[in-house]
Coordinates of C-alpha atoms and ligand atoms in Angstrom, one line a residue:
X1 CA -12.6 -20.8 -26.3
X2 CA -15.0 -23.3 -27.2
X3 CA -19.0 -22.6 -26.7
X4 CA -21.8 -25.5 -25.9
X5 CA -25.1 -23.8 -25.5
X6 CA -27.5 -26.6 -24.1
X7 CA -31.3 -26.7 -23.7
X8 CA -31.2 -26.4 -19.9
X9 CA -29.9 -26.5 -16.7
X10 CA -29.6 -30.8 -16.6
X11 CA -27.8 -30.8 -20.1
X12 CA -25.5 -28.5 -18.7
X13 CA -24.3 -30.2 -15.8
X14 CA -24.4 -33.5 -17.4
X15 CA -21.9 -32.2 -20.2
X16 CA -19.6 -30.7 -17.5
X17 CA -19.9 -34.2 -15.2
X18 CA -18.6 -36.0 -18.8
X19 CA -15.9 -33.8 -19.2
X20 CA -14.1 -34.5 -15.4
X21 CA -15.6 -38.2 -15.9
X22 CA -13.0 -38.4 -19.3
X23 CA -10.6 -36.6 -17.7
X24 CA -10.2 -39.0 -14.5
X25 CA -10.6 -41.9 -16.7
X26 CA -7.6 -41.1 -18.8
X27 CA -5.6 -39.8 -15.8
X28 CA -6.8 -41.0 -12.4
X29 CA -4.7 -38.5 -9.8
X30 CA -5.8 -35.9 -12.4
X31 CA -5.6 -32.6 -10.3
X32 CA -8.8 -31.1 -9.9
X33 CA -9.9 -27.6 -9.7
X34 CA -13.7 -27.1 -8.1
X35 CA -16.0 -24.1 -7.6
X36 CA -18.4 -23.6 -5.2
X37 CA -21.7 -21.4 -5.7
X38 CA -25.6 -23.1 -7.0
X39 CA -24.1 -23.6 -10.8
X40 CA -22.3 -26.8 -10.4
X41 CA -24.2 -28.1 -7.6
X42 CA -26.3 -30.2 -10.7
X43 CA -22.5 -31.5 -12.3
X44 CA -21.7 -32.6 -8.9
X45 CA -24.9 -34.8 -8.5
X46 CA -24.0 -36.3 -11.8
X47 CA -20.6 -36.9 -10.3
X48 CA -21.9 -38.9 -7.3
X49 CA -24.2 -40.6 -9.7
X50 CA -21.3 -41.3 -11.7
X51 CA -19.2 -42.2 -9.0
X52 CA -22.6 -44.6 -7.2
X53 CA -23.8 -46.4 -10.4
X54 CA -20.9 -46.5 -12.6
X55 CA -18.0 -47.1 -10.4
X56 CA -16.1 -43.5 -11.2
X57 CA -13.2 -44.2 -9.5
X58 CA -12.2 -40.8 -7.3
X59 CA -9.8 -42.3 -5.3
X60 CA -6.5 -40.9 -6.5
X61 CA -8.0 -37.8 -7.6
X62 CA -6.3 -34.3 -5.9
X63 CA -8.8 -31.7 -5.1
X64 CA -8.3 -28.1 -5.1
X65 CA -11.0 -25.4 -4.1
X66 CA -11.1 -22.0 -5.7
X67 CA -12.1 -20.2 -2.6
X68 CA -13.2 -19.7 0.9
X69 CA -14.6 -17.0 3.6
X70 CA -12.8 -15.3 5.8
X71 CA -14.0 -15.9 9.4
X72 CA -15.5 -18.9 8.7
X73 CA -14.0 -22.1 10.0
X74 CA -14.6 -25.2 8.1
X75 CA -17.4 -26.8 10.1
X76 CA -19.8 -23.6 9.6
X77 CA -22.6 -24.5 7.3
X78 CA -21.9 -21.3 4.8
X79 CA -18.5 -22.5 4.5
X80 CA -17.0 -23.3 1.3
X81 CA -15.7 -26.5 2.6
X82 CA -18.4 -27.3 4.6
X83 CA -20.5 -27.2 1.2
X84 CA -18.3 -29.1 -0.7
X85 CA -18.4 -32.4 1.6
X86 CA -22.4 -31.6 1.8
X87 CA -22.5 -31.6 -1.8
X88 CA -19.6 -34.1 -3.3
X89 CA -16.9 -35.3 -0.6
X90 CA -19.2 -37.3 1.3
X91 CA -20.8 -38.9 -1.7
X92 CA -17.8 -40.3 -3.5
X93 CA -14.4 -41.9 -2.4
X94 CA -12.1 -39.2 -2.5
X95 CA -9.8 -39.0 -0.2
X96 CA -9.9 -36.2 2.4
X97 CA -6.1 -35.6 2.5
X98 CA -6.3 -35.0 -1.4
X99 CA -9.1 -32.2 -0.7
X100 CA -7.5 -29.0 -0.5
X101 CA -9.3 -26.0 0.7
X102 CA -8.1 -22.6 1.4
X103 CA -8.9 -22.0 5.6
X104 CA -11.4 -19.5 6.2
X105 CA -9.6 -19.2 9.9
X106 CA -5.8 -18.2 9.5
X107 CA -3.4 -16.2 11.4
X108 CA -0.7 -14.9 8.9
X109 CA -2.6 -14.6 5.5
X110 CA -0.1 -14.0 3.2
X111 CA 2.4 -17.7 4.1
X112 CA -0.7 -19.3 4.0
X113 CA -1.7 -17.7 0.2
X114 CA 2.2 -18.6 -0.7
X115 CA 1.3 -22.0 1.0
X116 CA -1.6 -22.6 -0.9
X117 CA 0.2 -22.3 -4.2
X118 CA 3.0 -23.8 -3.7
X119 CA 0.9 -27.0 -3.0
X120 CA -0.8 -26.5 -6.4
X121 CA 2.8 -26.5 -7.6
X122 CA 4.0 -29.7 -6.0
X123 CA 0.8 -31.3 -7.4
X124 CA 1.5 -30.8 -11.1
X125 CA -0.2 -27.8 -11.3
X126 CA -4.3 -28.1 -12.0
X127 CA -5.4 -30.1 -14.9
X128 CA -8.4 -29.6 -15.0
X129 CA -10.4 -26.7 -13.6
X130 CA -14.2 -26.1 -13.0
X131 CA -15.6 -22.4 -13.2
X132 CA -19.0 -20.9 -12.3
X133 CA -19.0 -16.5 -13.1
X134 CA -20.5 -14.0 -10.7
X135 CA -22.8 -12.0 -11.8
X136 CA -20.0 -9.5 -12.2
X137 CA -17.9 -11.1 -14.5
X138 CA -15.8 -12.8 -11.4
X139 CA -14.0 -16.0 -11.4
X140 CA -13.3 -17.7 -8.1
X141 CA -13.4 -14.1 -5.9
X142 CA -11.8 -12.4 -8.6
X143 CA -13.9 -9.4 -8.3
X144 CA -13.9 -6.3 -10.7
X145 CA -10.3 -4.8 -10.5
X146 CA -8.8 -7.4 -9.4
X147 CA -5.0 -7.8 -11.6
X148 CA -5.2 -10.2 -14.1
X149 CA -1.6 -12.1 -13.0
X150 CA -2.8 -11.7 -9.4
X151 CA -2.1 -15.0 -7.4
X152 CA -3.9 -16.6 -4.6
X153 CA -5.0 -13.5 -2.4
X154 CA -7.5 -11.5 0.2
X155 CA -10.1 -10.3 -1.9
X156 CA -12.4 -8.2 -0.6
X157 CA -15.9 -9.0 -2.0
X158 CA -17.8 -6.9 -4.2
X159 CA -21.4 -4.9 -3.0
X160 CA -23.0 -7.2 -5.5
X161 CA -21.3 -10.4 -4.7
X162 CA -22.5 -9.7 -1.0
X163 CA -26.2 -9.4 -2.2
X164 CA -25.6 -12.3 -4.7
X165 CA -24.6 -14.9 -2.3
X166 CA -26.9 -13.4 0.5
X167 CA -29.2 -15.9 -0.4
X168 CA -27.3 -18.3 1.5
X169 CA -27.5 -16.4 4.6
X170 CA -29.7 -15.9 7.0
X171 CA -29.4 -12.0 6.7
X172 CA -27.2 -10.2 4.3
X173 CA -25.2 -8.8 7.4
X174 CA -24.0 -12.3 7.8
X175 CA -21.9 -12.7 4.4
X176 CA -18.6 -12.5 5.0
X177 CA -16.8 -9.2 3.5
X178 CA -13.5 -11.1 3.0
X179 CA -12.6 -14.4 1.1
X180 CA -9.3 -15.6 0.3
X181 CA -9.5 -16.7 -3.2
X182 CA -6.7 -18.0 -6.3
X183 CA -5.7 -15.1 -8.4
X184 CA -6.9 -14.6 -12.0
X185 CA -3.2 -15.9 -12.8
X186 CA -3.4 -19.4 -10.7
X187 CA -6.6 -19.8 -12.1
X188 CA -5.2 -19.4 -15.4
X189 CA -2.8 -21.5 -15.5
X190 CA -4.5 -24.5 -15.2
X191 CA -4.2 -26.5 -18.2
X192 CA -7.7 -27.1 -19.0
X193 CA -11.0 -24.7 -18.0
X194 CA -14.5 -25.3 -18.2
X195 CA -16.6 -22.2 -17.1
X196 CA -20.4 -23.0 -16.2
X197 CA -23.2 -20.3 -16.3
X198 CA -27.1 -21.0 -16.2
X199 CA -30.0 -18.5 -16.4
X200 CA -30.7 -14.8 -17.2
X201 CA -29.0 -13.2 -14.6
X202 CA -25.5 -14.4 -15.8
X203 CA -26.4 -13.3 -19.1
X204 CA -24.3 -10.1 -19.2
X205 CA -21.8 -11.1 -17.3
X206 CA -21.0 -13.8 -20.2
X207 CA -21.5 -11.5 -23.2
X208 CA -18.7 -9.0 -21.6
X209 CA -16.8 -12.1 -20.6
X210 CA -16.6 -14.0 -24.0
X211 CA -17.1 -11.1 -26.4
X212 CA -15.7 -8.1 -24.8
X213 CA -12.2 -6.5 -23.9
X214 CA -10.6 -8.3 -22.2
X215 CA -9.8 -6.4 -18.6
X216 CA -9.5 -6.6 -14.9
X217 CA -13.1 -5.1 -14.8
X218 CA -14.5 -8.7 -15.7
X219 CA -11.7 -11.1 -14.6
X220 CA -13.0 -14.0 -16.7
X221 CA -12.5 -12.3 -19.9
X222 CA -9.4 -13.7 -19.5
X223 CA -10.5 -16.6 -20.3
X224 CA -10.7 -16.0 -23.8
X225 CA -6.6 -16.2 -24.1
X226 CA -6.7 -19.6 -22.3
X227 CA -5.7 -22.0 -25.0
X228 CA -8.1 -25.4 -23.9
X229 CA -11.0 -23.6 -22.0
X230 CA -14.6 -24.4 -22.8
X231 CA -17.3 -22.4 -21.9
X232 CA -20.8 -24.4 -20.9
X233 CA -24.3 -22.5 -21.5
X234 CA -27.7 -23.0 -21.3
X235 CA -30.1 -21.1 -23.4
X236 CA -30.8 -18.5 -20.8
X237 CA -26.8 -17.9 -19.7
X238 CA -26.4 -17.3 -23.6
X239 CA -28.9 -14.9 -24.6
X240 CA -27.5 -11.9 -24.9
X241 CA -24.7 -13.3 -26.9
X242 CA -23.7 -11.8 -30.9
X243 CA -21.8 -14.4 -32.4
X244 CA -23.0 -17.7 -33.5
X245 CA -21.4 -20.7 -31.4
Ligands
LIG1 C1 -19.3 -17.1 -5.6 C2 -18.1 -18.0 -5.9 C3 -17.8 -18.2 -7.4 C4 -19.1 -18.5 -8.1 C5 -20.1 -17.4 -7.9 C6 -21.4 -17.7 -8.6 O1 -19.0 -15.7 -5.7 N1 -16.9 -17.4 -5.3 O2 -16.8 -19.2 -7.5 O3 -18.8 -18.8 -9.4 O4 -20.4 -17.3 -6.5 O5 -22.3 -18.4 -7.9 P1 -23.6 -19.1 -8.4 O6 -23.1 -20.3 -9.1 O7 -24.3 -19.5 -7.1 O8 -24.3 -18.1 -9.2

């Protein structure tokens, strides 16, 4: 794993926007992996900045989300893929049948989990895959316990997890109990990671994910046997930190 620790917030998000902006430039249907959640909501902005005054070309790029609420269709405003064309799709030219979402509204579960794979399969498999951590260690809904060679799956969410992302909500009865969500393993695979965290309250959750055991109990540790992941930082994210980086 490699370590930036940046001033703040901005530095962050504008190292991570470099990173995909490289990465599309020397492959331009790279196959993208993208998270949802406040942490890349900045490396997105850069994107569309990116894409608005420098001509980033998204056109040929293949999107694939990490994750999405059960019970939610896709035009509700706390859905995943309602928050991704709020926040990127609309802004740039990629194109919509190159997005790739898991449905929040599905009748058999389980085809549409094997589905969902097999079309990251037929793509190449992700090259390039964007991270944010829960305050529990979680990657994508990956929550504590969940099998490290799990694949994409119905994850029931985490006591935490529902008070975390309450904030988006109107009351915390609203959040969803249920996402479906790529496994630690399909996650893993991807050929290149780059985790984002920002601020105090993620602090722990990255100490135990980049210096501790790695375990089910905080599914991003497993990130530390991923051979080309980088981990972005600010300050705050990297406090409680031993090593040096
Ligand atoms: C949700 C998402 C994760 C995200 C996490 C952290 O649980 N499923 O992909 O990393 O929230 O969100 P935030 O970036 O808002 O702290």
């Amino acid at each position: 794993m490699k370590v930036i620790i940046k001033e703040n917030y901005e530095e962050l998000s504008k190292e991570a926007a470099e990173i995909i902006k490289e990465a599309i430039q020397k492959k331009p249907n790279l196959v993208l992996g993208l998270a949802t959640g406040s942490t890349p909501l900045g490396c997105y902005q850069e994107l569309i900045r990116l894409y608005q005054k420098e001509g980033l070309d998204f056109s040929k790029v293949i999107i694939f989300n990490l994750d999405e609420y059960l019970g939610l269709s896709a035009d509700h405003p706390q859905s995943y893929n309602y928050f991704m064309q709020e926040n990127l799709l609309n802004h740039i030219n990629v194109k919509q049948e190159n997005f790739h979402i898991p449905l929040g509204i599905i009748k058999n579960i389980e085809k549409f989990c094997q589905e969902y794979e097999e079309e990251i399969k037929k793509a190449g498999g992700i090259d390039l895959q964007l991270l944010g951590i829960g305050s529990d260690g979680h990657i994508g809904f990956n929550e504590p316990g969940t099998p490290l060679n799990s694949r994409t799956h119905l994850a029931k969410l985490a006591e935490s997890t529902i008070k975390d992302n309450s904030r988006f909500f109107e009351r915390e009865e609203d959040v969803p109990r249920f996402a479906i969500t790529m496994g630690v393993q399909t996650i893993f695979e991807a050929k290149k990671i780059v985790l984002l965290a920002s601020g105090e309250n993620k602090a722990d959750a990255v100490a135990k994910a980049l210096e501790g055991p790695i375990t089910p109990q905080i599914t991003a540790s497993i990130l530390q046997k991923h051979p080309d992941t980088i981990v972005i930082l600010d300050q705050a994210a990297a406090s409680k930190l031993k090593g040096k980086y």
